[in-house]
Tab-separated table of C-alpha atoms in Angstrom:
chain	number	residue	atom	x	y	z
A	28	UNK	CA	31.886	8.303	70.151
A	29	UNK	CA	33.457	11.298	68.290
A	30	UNK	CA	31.618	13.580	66.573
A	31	UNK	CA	31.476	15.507	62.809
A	32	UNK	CA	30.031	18.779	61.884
A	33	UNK	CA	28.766	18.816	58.317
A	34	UNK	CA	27.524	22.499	57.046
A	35	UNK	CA	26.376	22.117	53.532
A	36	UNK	CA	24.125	25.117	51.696
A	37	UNK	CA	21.748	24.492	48.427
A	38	UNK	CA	18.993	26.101	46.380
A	39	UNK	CA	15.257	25.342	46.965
A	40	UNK	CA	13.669	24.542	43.449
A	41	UNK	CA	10.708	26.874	44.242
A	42	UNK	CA	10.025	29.149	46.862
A	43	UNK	CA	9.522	27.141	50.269
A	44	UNK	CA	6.380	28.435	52.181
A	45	UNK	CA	5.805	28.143	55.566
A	46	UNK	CA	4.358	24.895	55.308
A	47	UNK	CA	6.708	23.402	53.068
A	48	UNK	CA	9.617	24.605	55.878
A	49	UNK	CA	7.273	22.750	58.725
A	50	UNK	CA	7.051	19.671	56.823
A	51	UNK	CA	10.840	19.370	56.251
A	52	UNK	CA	11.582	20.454	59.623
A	53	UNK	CA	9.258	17.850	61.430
A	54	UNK	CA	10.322	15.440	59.554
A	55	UNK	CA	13.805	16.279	59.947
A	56	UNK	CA	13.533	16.447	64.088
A	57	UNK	CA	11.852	12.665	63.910
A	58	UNK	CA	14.789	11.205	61.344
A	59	UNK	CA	17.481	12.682	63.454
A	60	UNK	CA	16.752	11.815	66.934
A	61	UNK	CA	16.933	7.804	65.728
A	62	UNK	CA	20.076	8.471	64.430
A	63	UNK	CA	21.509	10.678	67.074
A	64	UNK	CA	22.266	13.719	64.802
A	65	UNK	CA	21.768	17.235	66.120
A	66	UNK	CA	21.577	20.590	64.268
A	67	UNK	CA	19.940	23.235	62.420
A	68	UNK	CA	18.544	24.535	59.426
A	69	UNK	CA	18.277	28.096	58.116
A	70	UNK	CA	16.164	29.064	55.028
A	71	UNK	CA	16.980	32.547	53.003
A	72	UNK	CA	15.741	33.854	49.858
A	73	UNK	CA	15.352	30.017	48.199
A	74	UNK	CA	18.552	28.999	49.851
A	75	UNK	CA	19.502	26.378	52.788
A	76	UNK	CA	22.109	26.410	54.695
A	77	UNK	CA	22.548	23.699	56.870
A	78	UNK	CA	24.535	22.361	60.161
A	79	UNK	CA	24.644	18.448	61.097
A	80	UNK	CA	26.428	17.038	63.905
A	81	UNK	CA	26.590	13.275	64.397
A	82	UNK	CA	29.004	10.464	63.876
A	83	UNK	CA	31.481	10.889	60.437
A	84	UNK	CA	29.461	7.649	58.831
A	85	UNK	CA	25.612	8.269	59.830
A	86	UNK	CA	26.295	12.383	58.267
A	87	UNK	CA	28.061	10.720	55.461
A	88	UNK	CA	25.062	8.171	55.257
A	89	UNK	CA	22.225	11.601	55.331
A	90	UNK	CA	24.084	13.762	53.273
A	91	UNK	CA	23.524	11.498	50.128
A	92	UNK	CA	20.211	10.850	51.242
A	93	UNK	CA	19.660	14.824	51.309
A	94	UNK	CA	21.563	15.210	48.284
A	95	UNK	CA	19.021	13.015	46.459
A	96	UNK	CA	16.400	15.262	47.732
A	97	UNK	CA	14.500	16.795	44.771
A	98	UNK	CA	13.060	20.046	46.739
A	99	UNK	CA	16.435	21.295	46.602
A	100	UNK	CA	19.956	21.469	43.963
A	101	UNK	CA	23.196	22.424	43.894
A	102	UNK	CA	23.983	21.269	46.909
A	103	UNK	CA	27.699	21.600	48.160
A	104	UNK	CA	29.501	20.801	51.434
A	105	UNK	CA	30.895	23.621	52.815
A	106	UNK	CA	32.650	22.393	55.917
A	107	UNK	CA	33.049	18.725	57.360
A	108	UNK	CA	35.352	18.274	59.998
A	109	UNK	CA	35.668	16.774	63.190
A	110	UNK	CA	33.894	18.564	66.665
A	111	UNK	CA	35.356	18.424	70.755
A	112	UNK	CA	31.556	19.676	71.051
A	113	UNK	CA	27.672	19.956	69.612
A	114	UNK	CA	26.956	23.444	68.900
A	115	UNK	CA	23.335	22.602	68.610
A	116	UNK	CA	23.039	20.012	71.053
A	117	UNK	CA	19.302	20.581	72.399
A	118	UNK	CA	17.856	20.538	68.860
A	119	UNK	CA	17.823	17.376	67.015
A	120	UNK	CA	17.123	19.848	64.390
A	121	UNK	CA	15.932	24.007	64.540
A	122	UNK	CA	14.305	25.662	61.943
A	123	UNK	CA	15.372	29.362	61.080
A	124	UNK	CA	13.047	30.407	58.419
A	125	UNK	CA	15.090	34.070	57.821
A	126	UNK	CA	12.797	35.195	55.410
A	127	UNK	CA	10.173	36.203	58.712
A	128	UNK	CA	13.151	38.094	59.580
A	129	UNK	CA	12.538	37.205	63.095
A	130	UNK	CA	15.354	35.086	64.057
A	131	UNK	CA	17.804	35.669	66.634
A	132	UNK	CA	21.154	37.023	65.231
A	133	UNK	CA	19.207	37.697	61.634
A	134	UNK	CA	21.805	40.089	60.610
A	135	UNK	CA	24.334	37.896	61.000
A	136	UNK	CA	23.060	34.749	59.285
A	137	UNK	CA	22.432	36.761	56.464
A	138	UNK	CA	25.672	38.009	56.092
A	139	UNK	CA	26.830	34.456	56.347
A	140	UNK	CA	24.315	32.948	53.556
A	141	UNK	CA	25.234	35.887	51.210
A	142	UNK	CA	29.006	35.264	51.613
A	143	UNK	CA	28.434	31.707	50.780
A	144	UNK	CA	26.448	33.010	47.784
A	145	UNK	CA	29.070	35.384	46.661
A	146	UNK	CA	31.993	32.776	47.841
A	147	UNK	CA	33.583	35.267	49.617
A	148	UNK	CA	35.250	35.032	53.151
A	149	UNK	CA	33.963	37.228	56.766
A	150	UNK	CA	37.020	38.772	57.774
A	151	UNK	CA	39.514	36.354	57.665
A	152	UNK	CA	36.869	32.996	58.626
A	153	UNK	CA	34.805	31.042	55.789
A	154	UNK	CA	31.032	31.627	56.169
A	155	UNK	CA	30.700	27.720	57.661
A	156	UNK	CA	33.227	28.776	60.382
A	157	UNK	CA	31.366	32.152	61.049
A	158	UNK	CA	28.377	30.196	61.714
A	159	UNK	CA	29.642	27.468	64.365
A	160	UNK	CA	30.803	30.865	65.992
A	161	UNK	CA	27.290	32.490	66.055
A	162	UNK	CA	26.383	29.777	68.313
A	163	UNK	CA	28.977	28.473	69.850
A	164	UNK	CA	28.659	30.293	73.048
């Protein structure tokens, strides 16, 4: 079965805390691995910027079901096109809560959430490209 990547970003409603970010992400993990969809979440200054991988219909199907979700707005596709590969294969969903400022390759995903925020391009790559880079290899 071929395979989509969907990277969307939107704007929490309030400041997520921890908990908040554990709650969505467990619940996140469980809904996923039913529905074979793979990815990850990263959480910046009361922003989300997300990557799903799954079948075109089933991220068609979760988008609108995320899109409905009131703990967030503004919520805009950035980048849905079809994958030869999972970039986040092992992770039926990771949480990178940047605002610890402990993740792996912090630097970097801020630059990417921040160009999305300013609509702006790194280098010559949108931000939603830029990202599938970060982790493709």
């Amino acid at each position: 079965m071929s395979i989509n990547q969907l990277v969307y970003v939107s704007q929490a409603v309030r400041k997520m805390s921890v908990d908040d970010l554990r709650e969505i992400h467990v619940k996140a993990r469980s809904n996923n691995e039913l529905i074979d969809v793979t990815g990850s979440l990263f959480y910046n200054g009361g922003w989300f910027l997300q990557v799903l991988e799954g079948p075109a219909p089933t991220l068609a199907k979760l988008y609108k079901k995320i899109e409905s979700d009131p703990r967030h707005k503004n919520s805009r596709v950035l980048y849905n096109e079809p994958a030869s590969f999972r970039t986040f294969p092992r992770w039926n969903m990771n949480m990178t809560n940047l605002d610890e400022r402990q993740a792996d390759k912090y630097d970097e995903l801020v630059e990417v959430i921040d160009a999305i925020r300013s609509n702006r391009k790194i280098g010559s790559a949108s931000p939603a490209v830029t990202l599938l880079k970060l982790f493709k290899g």
